[in-house]
Tab-separated table of C-alpha atoms and ligand atoms in Angstrom:
chain	number	residue	atom	x	y	z
A	1	MET	CA	0.000	0.000	0.000
A	2	THR	CA	1.453	3.372	-0.949
A	3	VAL	CA	1.286	6.232	1.550
A	4	ASN	CA	2.710	9.613	0.496
A	5	GLY	CA	4.349	7.801	-2.429
A	6	LYS	CA	6.178	5.412	-0.070
A	7	ARG	CA	5.594	1.688	0.259
A	8	LYS	CA	5.236	0.237	3.752
A	9	VAL	CA	7.600	-2.017	5.637
A	10	PHE	CA	6.536	-3.761	8.852
A	11	SER	CA	8.264	-6.239	11.116
A	12	GLY	CA	8.167	-7.489	14.682
A	13	VAL	CA	10.414	-8.860	17.379
A	14	GLN	CA	9.461	-10.760	20.516
A	15	PRO	CA	10.631	-9.219	23.795
A	16	THR	CA	12.183	-12.419	25.031
A	17	GLY	CA	15.618	-11.089	26.043
A	18	ASN	CA	19.013	-12.354	24.901
A	19	MET	CA	18.942	-10.547	21.568
A	20	HIS	CA	21.645	-12.242	19.504
A	21	ILE	CA	23.696	-11.647	16.409
A	22	GLY	CA	21.355	-13.862	14.326
A	23	THR	CA	18.453	-11.510	15.033
A	24	TYR	CA	20.610	-8.588	13.957
A	25	LEU	CA	21.974	-10.099	10.748
A	26	GLY	CA	18.766	-11.929	9.814
A	27	ALA	CA	16.353	-9.095	10.509
A	28	PHE	CA	17.364	-5.826	12.204
A	29	ARG	CA	20.023	-4.912	9.706
A	30	ASN	CA	17.394	-4.844	6.959
A	31	TRP	CA	14.986	-2.951	9.202
A	32	VAL	CA	17.544	-0.166	9.539
A	33	LYS	CA	18.245	-0.008	5.799
A	34	LEU	CA	14.593	-0.037	4.802
A	35	GLN	CA	13.558	2.826	7.085
A	36	HIS	CA	15.264	5.182	4.622
A	37	GLU	CA	13.199	4.068	1.622
A	38	TYR	CA	9.880	2.940	3.091
A	39	GLU	CA	7.291	4.104	5.541
A	40	ALA	CA	8.637	1.924	8.370
A	41	ILE	CA	6.695	0.422	11.282
A	42	TYR	CA	8.460	-1.814	13.809
A	43	CYS	CA	6.657	-3.524	16.634
A	44	VAL	CA	7.715	-5.249	19.845
A	45	VAL	CA	5.277	-8.164	19.760
A	46	ASP	CA	4.699	-8.621	23.470
A	47	LEU	CA	1.427	-10.568	23.060
A	48	HIS	CA	3.367	-13.173	21.088
A	49	ALA	CA	5.814	-13.462	23.985
A	50	LEU	CA	2.979	-14.755	26.220
A	51	THR	CA	2.648	-17.933	24.157
A	52	VAL	CA	5.302	-19.623	26.303
A	53	PRO	CA	5.400	-19.330	30.117
A	54	VAL	CA	7.142	-16.106	31.147
A	55	ASP	CA	7.689	-14.289	34.426
A	56	PRO	CA	5.738	-10.961	34.396
A	57	ALA	CA	8.610	-8.876	35.808
A	58	GLU	CA	10.977	-10.368	33.253
A	59	LEU	CA	8.585	-9.701	30.371
A	60	HIS	CA	8.133	-6.132	31.556
A	61	ARG	CA	11.883	-5.562	31.589
A	62	ASN	CA	12.442	-7.307	28.258
A	63	ARG	CA	9.919	-5.081	26.457
A	64	ILE	CA	11.978	-1.966	27.211
A	65	GLU	CA	15.235	-3.817	26.528
A	66	ALA	CA	13.942	-4.818	23.104
A	67	VAL	CA	13.178	-1.210	22.199
A	68	LYS	CA	16.593	-0.098	23.426
A	69	VAL	CA	18.252	-2.723	21.247
A	70	LEU	CA	16.267	-1.472	18.248
A	71	LEU	CA	17.433	2.084	18.886
A	72	ALA	CA	21.004	0.889	19.429
A	73	VAL	CA	21.158	-0.976	16.113
A	74	GLY	CA	20.108	2.203	14.338
A	75	ILE	CA	16.309	2.367	14.195
A	76	ASP	CA	15.671	6.099	14.070
A	77	PRO	CA	12.408	7.153	15.776
A	78	ASP	CA	12.188	10.149	13.410
A	79	LYS	CA	12.042	7.733	10.488
A	80	SER	CA	10.334	4.665	11.957
A	81	LEU	CA	7.227	4.176	14.049
A	82	VAL	CA	8.156	1.965	17.024
A	83	TYR	CA	5.548	0.649	19.466
A	84	MET	CA	4.357	-2.241	21.643
A	85	GLN	CA	1.795	-4.596	20.143
A	86	SER	CA	-0.289	-4.837	23.358
A	87	GLN	CA	-0.861	-1.060	23.296
A	88	VAL	CA	-2.803	-1.362	20.048
A	89	PRO	CA	-5.874	-3.568	20.597
A	90	GLN	CA	-6.702	-3.679	16.890
A	91	HIS	CA	-4.014	-6.371	16.460
A	92	ALA	CA	-6.018	-8.804	18.588
A	93	GLU	CA	-9.311	-7.834	16.957
A	94	LEU	CA	-7.998	-8.463	13.454
A	95	ALA	CA	-6.385	-11.719	14.609
A	96	TRP	CA	-9.817	-12.950	15.716
A	97	ILE	CA	-11.360	-12.139	12.345
A	98	LEU	CA	-8.491	-13.739	10.393
A	99	GLY	CA	-8.658	-16.778	12.692
A	100	THR	CA	-12.195	-17.448	11.483
A	101	MET	CA	-10.834	-17.930	7.980
A	102	THR	CA	-7.689	-19.928	8.786
A	103	PRO	CA	-8.107	-23.702	8.379
A	104	THR	CA	-6.776	-25.660	11.355
A	105	GLY	CA	-5.075	-27.960	8.828
A	106	VAL	CA	-2.806	-25.048	7.883
A	107	LEU	CA	-1.925	-24.311	11.517
A	108	ASN	CA	-1.181	-27.994	12.143
A	109	ARG	CA	1.572	-27.810	9.519
A	110	MET	CA	3.440	-24.838	11.026
A	111	THR	CA	6.994	-25.932	11.833
A	112	GLN	CA	7.483	-23.430	14.645
A	113	PHE	CA	4.280	-24.589	16.372
A	114	LYS	CA	5.343	-28.217	16.110
A	115	GLU	CA	8.796	-27.467	17.546
A	116	LYS	CA	7.679	-25.134	20.333
A	117	SER	CA	4.708	-27.248	21.410
A	118	ALA	CA	6.941	-30.320	21.588
A	119	ARG	CA	9.230	-28.380	23.956
A	120	ALA	CA	6.845	-26.255	26.033
A	121	GLY	CA	3.463	-27.961	25.522
A	122	ALA	CA	0.702	-26.665	23.284
A	123	ASN	CA	-1.763	-23.890	24.097
A	124	LEU	CA	-4.277	-22.045	21.952
A	125	GLY	CA	-2.094	-18.920	21.825
A	126	LEU	CA	0.891	-20.848	20.507
A	127	TYR	CA	-1.358	-22.542	17.968
A	128	SER	CA	-2.814	-19.288	16.681
A	129	TYR	CA	0.537	-17.443	16.895
A	130	PRO	CA	0.832	-17.246	13.067
A	131	VAL	CA	-2.673	-15.751	12.834
A	132	LEU	CA	-1.710	-12.932	15.210
A	133	MET	CA	1.451	-12.439	13.174
A	134	ALA	CA	-0.629	-12.217	9.974
A	135	ALA	CA	-2.830	-9.650	11.728
A	136	ASP	CA	0.237	-7.575	12.717
A	137	ILE	CA	1.325	-7.372	9.107
A	138	LEU	CA	-2.080	-6.955	7.467
A	139	LEU	CA	-3.346	-4.445	10.048
A	140	HIS	CA	-0.817	-1.986	8.669
A	141	ARG	CA	-1.273	-3.030	5.022
A	142	ALA	CA	2.470	-3.746	4.812
A	143	ASP	CA	4.098	-4.463	1.447
A	144	LEU	CA	7.394	-5.788	2.733
A	145	VAL	CA	8.335	-7.779	5.835
A	146	PRO	CA	12.057	-8.161	6.617
A	147	VAL	CA	12.582	-11.385	8.604
A	148	GLY	CA	14.998	-14.268	9.035
A	149	ASP	CA	14.576	-17.510	7.134
A	150	ASP	CA	12.665	-19.197	10.003
A	151	GLN	CA	9.672	-16.909	9.350
A	152	ARG	CA	9.254	-17.850	5.678
A	153	GLN	CA	6.374	-20.262	6.333
A	154	HIS	CA	4.507	-17.707	8.463
A	155	LEU	CA	4.804	-15.148	5.683
A	156	GLU	CA	3.399	-17.590	3.146
A	157	MET	CA	0.468	-18.232	5.473
A	158	THR	CA	-0.069	-14.476	5.845
A	159	ARG	CA	-0.334	-14.070	2.064
A	160	ASP	CA	-2.780	-16.980	1.863
A	161	VAL	CA	-5.074	-15.582	4.540
A	162	ALA	CA	-4.938	-12.117	2.920
A	163	GLU	CA	-5.932	-13.640	-0.417
A	164	ARG	CA	-8.756	-15.602	1.189
A	165	PHE	CA	-10.052	-12.420	2.860
A	166	ASN	CA	-9.805	-10.409	-0.373
A	167	ASN	CA	-11.630	-13.096	-2.359
A	168	ARG	CA	-14.448	-13.219	0.146
A	169	TYR	CA	-14.814	-9.536	1.101
A	170	GLY	CA	-13.141	-7.470	-1.639
A	171	GLU	CA	-9.606	-6.125	-2.085
A	172	VAL	CA	-8.632	-4.871	1.369
A	173	PHE	CA	-5.119	-6.231	1.921
A	174	PRO	CA	-2.035	-5.879	-0.284
A	175	LEU	CA	-0.120	-9.192	-0.426
A	176	PRO	CA	3.026	-8.700	1.680
A	177	GLU	CA	6.392	-10.014	0.564
A	178	ALA	CA	9.075	-11.422	2.845
A	179	LEU	CA	12.539	-9.906	2.622
A	180	ILE	CA	15.104	-12.490	3.698
A	181	PRO	CA	18.837	-11.692	3.499
A	182	GLU	CA	21.123	-13.684	1.183
A	183	THR	CA	23.750	-14.418	3.816
A	184	ALA	CA	23.125	-15.095	7.487
A	185	ALA	CA	19.368	-15.584	6.976
A	186	ARG	CA	19.648	-18.477	9.436
A	187	VAL	CA	22.593	-18.081	11.782
A	188	MET	CA	23.167	-21.405	13.484
A	189	SER	CA	23.949	-22.230	17.104
A	190	LEU	CA	27.652	-22.248	18.013
A	191	THR	CA	27.203	-25.387	20.105
A	192	ASP	CA	24.993	-27.241	17.600
A	193	PRO	CA	25.454	-25.936	14.044
A	194	ARG	CA	22.450	-27.964	12.866
A	195	ALA	CA	20.089	-25.895	15.052
A	196	LYS	CA	19.171	-22.203	14.687
A	197	MET	CA	20.897	-19.755	17.017
A	198	SER	CA	18.023	-19.080	19.369
A	199	LYS	CA	17.160	-16.840	22.309
A	200	SER	CA	15.561	-19.738	24.063
A	201	ASP	CA	18.609	-22.053	23.921
A	202	PRO	CA	19.565	-22.684	27.575
A	203	ASN	CA	23.275	-23.050	26.737
A	204	PRO	CA	24.796	-19.529	27.021
A	205	ARG	CA	27.693	-20.496	24.721
A	206	SER	CA	25.309	-21.261	21.827
A	207	ALA	CA	24.606	-17.630	20.924
A	208	ILE	CA	26.585	-14.418	20.580
A	209	LEU	CA	24.507	-11.763	22.289
A	210	MET	CA	24.533	-8.279	20.896
A	211	LEU	CA	25.622	-6.922	24.264
A	212	ASP	CA	28.343	-9.533	24.904
A	213	THR	CA	31.807	-8.238	25.809
A	214	ALA	CA	34.673	-8.661	23.316
A	215	ASP	CA	36.078	-11.339	25.591
A	216	ASP	CA	32.806	-13.293	25.667
A	217	ILE	CA	32.667	-13.160	21.872
A	218	ARG	CA	36.247	-14.441	21.544
A	219	LYS	CA	35.579	-17.295	23.980
A	220	LYS	CA	32.307	-18.337	22.362
A	221	ILE	CA	33.704	-18.367	18.830
A	222	LYS	CA	36.885	-20.146	19.906
A	223	GLY	CA	34.701	-22.825	21.511
A	224	ALA	CA	32.283	-23.100	18.567
A	225	VAL	CA	31.661	-26.707	17.524
A	226	THR	CA	33.484	-27.546	14.279
A	227	ASP	CA	34.593	-30.773	12.599
A	228	SER	CA	38.057	-32.280	12.935
A	229	GLU	CA	39.190	-32.004	9.281
A	230	PRO	CA	41.164	-28.717	9.293
A	231	THR	CA	40.356	-27.109	5.891
A	232	VAL	CA	38.169	-23.992	5.943
A	233	ALA	CA	35.482	-24.683	3.327
A	234	HIS	CA	31.818	-23.786	2.757
A	235	ASP	CA	29.864	-27.023	2.838
A	236	TRP	CA	26.707	-27.131	4.967
A	237	ASP	CA	26.510	-30.937	4.868
A	238	ALA	CA	30.077	-31.839	5.752
A	239	LYS	CA	31.107	-28.702	7.668
A	240	PRO	CA	28.091	-26.979	9.185
A	241	GLY	CA	30.097	-25.307	11.976
A	242	ILE	CA	32.680	-23.781	9.654
A	243	SER	CA	30.009	-22.845	7.070
A	244	ASN	CA	28.123	-21.002	9.795
A	245	LEU	CA	31.245	-19.071	10.835
A	246	LEU	CA	32.005	-18.258	7.174
A	247	GLU	CA	28.534	-16.814	6.674
A	248	LEU	CA	28.771	-14.937	9.951
A	249	MET	CA	32.075	-13.381	8.929
A	250	SER	CA	30.838	-12.648	5.426
A	251	ALA	CA	27.755	-10.864	6.770
A	252	ALA	CA	29.834	-8.985	9.350
A	253	THR	CA	32.506	-7.781	6.930
A	254	GLY	CA	30.622	-7.604	3.619
A	255	ARG	CA	33.277	-9.860	2.028
A	256	PRO	CA	32.010	-12.741	-0.133
A	257	VAL	CA	32.276	-16.260	1.323
A	258	ASP	CA	34.516	-17.327	-1.613
A	259	ALA	CA	37.065	-14.625	-0.802
A	260	LEU	CA	37.148	-15.731	2.840
A	261	VAL	CA	37.604	-19.370	1.831
A	262	GLY	CA	40.492	-18.272	-0.435
A	263	GLU	CA	42.163	-16.450	2.443
A	264	TYR	CA	41.604	-18.987	5.241
A	265	ALA	CA	41.426	-22.383	3.473
A	266	ALA	CA	44.882	-23.373	4.624
A	267	THR	CA	45.377	-21.363	7.831
A	268	GLY	CA	43.695	-23.882	10.125
A	269	TYR	CA	40.627	-23.294	12.289
A	270	GLY	CA	42.420	-21.408	15.067
A	271	VAL	CA	43.485	-18.466	12.902
A	272	PHE	CA	40.150	-18.422	11.098
A	273	LYS	CA	38.145	-18.375	14.343
A	274	GLU	CA	40.208	-15.465	15.668
A	275	ALA	CA	39.442	-13.513	12.489
A	276	VAL	CA	35.719	-14.287	12.781
A	277	ALA	CA	35.735	-13.146	16.411
A	278	GLU	CA	37.421	-9.833	15.570
A	279	ALA	CA	34.939	-9.191	12.730
A	280	VAL	CA	31.966	-9.827	15.038
A	281	ILE	CA	33.474	-7.676	17.806
A	282	GLU	CA	33.850	-4.798	15.346
A	283	LEU	CA	30.259	-5.209	14.194
A	284	ALA	CA	28.875	-5.267	17.742
A	285	ALA	CA	31.006	-2.474	19.259
A	286	PRO	CA	29.046	0.589	18.019
A	287	ILE	CA	25.741	-1.104	18.915
A	288	LYS	CA	26.903	-1.739	22.451
A	289	ALA	CA	28.187	1.821	22.772
A	290	ARG	CA	24.866	3.319	21.630
A	291	TYR	CA	22.919	0.990	23.927
A	292	GLY	CA	24.900	2.222	26.933
A	293	GLY	CA	23.865	5.826	26.227
A	294	LEU	CA	20.108	5.195	26.144
A	295	ASP	CA	17.804	6.394	28.874
A	296	ASP	CA	14.761	4.327	29.951
A	297	LYS	CA	12.618	7.438	30.556
A	298	GLU	CA	13.216	8.790	27.068
A	299	VAL	CA	12.381	5.380	25.657
A	300	ALA	CA	9.081	5.379	27.584
A	301	VAL	CA	8.136	8.792	26.125
A	302	LEU	CA	8.929	7.551	22.649
A	303	LEU	CA	6.743	4.498	23.181
A	304	GLU	CA	3.778	6.595	24.348
A	305	LYS	CA	3.891	8.560	21.132
A	306	GLY	CA	4.488	5.413	19.083
A	307	ALA	CA	1.396	3.772	20.595
A	308	ASP	CA	-0.758	6.865	19.898
A	309	ASP	CA	0.333	7.027	16.271
A	310	ALA	CA	0.006	3.284	15.760
A	311	ARG	CA	-3.490	3.224	17.318
A	312	SER	CA	-4.828	5.984	15.117
A	313	SER	CA	-3.465	4.443	11.944
A	314	ALA	CA	-4.628	0.957	13.024
A	315	GLU	CA	-8.119	2.236	13.818
A	316	ARG	CA	-8.497	3.800	10.347
A	317	HIS	CA	-7.467	0.531	8.731
A	318	GLN	CA	-9.512	-1.628	11.043
A	319	ALA	CA	-12.659	0.408	10.313
A	320	GLU	CA	-12.278	-0.707	6.707
A	321	VAL	CA	-12.051	-4.373	7.771
A	322	ARG	CA	-15.116	-4.059	10.040
A	323	ALA	CA	-17.091	-2.511	7.197
A	324	ALA	CA	-15.971	-5.249	4.783
A	325	VAL	CA	-17.142	-8.073	7.064
A	326	GLY	CA	-20.384	-6.351	8.197
A	327	LEU	CA	-19.348	-5.264	11.695
A	328	ASP	CA	-19.496	-1.482	11.205
A	329	GLY	CA	-21.914	0.618	13.270
A	330	VAL	CA	-25.101	-0.855	14.759
B	1	LIG	P1	14.306	-17.433	18.986
B	1	LIG	O1	13.948	-18.561	18.074
B	1	LIG	O2	15.710	-16.983	18.833
B	1	LIG	O3	13.908	-17.717	20.407
B	1	LIG	P2	12.457	-15.979	17.464
B	1	LIG	O4	13.001	-16.233	16.108
B	1	LIG	O5	11.274	-16.805	17.854
B	1	LIG	O6	13.532	-16.137	18.581
B	1	LIG	P3	12.460	-13.053	17.409
B	1	LIG	O7	13.581	-12.763	18.293
B	1	LIG	O8	11.218	-12.277	17.574
B	1	LIG	O9	11.960	-14.526	17.609
B	1	LIG	O10	12.976	-12.893	15.936
B	1	LIG	C1	13.231	-11.602	15.437
B	1	LIG	C2	13.736	-11.710	14.025
B	1	LIG	O11	15.033	-12.282	14.001
B	1	LIG	C3	12.867	-12.591	13.119
B	1	LIG	O12	12.715	-11.955	11.873
B	1	LIG	C4	13.673	-13.856	12.985
B	1	LIG	O13	13.445	-14.498	11.751
B	1	LIG	C5	15.094	-13.343	13.070
B	1	LIG	N1	16.008	-14.353	13.601
B	1	LIG	C6	15.921	-14.962	14.818
B	1	LIG	N2	16.916	-15.862	14.976
B	1	LIG	C7	17.654	-15.829	13.826
B	1	LIG	C8	18.828	-16.525	13.372
B	1	LIG	N3	19.415	-17.430	14.123
B	1	LIG	N4	19.314	-16.227	12.158
B	1	LIG	C9	18.716	-15.286	11.387
B	1	LIG	N5	17.617	-14.595	11.741
B	1	LIG	C10	17.084	-14.855	12.947
B	2	LIG	N1	7.052	-14.496	14.564
B	2	LIG	C1	8.122	-13.555	14.577
B	2	LIG	C2	7.827	-12.286	15.320
B	2	LIG	C3	6.680	-11.547	14.684
B	2	LIG	C4	6.698	-10.886	13.429
B	2	LIG	C5	5.396	-10.326	13.251
B	2	LIG	C6	7.654	-10.723	12.441
B	2	LIG	C7	5.433	-11.400	15.206
B	2	LIG	N2	4.671	-10.645	14.336
B	2	LIG	C8	5.045	-9.611	12.109
B	2	LIG	C9	7.289	-10.009	11.294
B	2	LIG	C10	6.025	-9.456	11.137
B	2	LIG	C11	9.314	-14.269	15.210
B	2	LIG	O1	9.204	-15.160	15.946
B	2	LIG	N3	10.454	-13.873	14.921
């Protein structure tokens, strides 16, 4: 949807703490770039965070932390609208309406639901998680959604539900496209390179956090699980650990994977890992510095305004949905 000649970008992040380098490279980096070309709306999806058991005080703290991380990576509140999902009730209202046109067969196939319910047990919120996500995106009539590779299936479902709505009620929603980076779209765990680097991994050595110290980063990368054959090569089947580090370094430095393989093929893993660590430290340093200078009170003021702006835009859009389905007025 074009507003003032600009297309819209929307994305969300769960306030679940432990923001890691995968989140940055897979998603936030694109968020920052896109805010210069698009009308940008970025949301801390705190209702989504309730789908697994969470301590209220911890959730409360993590919501502010998440916003501070967004500001630290370079989201500019003069360019982007930043707000908390729970402050805008239209998300939940639209999710209900979209839920009535989402077949349960589709939800049963969602990989993230299958994985998370196997770990934490199933609940209705976890099951309908992708419907709320579709509502987030469609509420704002977004054209583009920058996410990591793990969200691909949810984006496809969002397009399907938008099409189903449009076919039944008329053209209300543009069909949003996912924007997934070419490198580091799925940064893998340092302790198990066959699993995604994840906030919820209990092993602290599995993920490089954006606020880790240089020393932590060096230790974690030095200890990253790799194979015993010493050639640095990009081969996800035979060398997932080294392939992950190559992609991480490529994304951090902007140098192609091939060039890195050329330089480090014969140096052995030790030298290569040190180079990866230094590249990641350099990437994280300015983010950490900006984070340290942020003030919680200023962030709260920004969020008040963000919620006001998001609510008024959401209400305009939601009025159109209510009218389309026959829920306008009395
Ligand atoms: P996690 O699985 O780490 O607990 P999540 O993926 O459920 O977290 P968010 O932190 O909300 O939830 O994800 C924010 C964004 O970061 C999403 O677009 C997601 O695709 C992306 N992302 C998360 N982990 C990675 C990763 N390891 N590699 C690339 N992108 C990632
Ligand atoms: N499911 C996403 C978070 C999320 C999101 C969204 C991303 C919720 N709503 C809307 C993009 C657009 C995740 O787990 N990373």
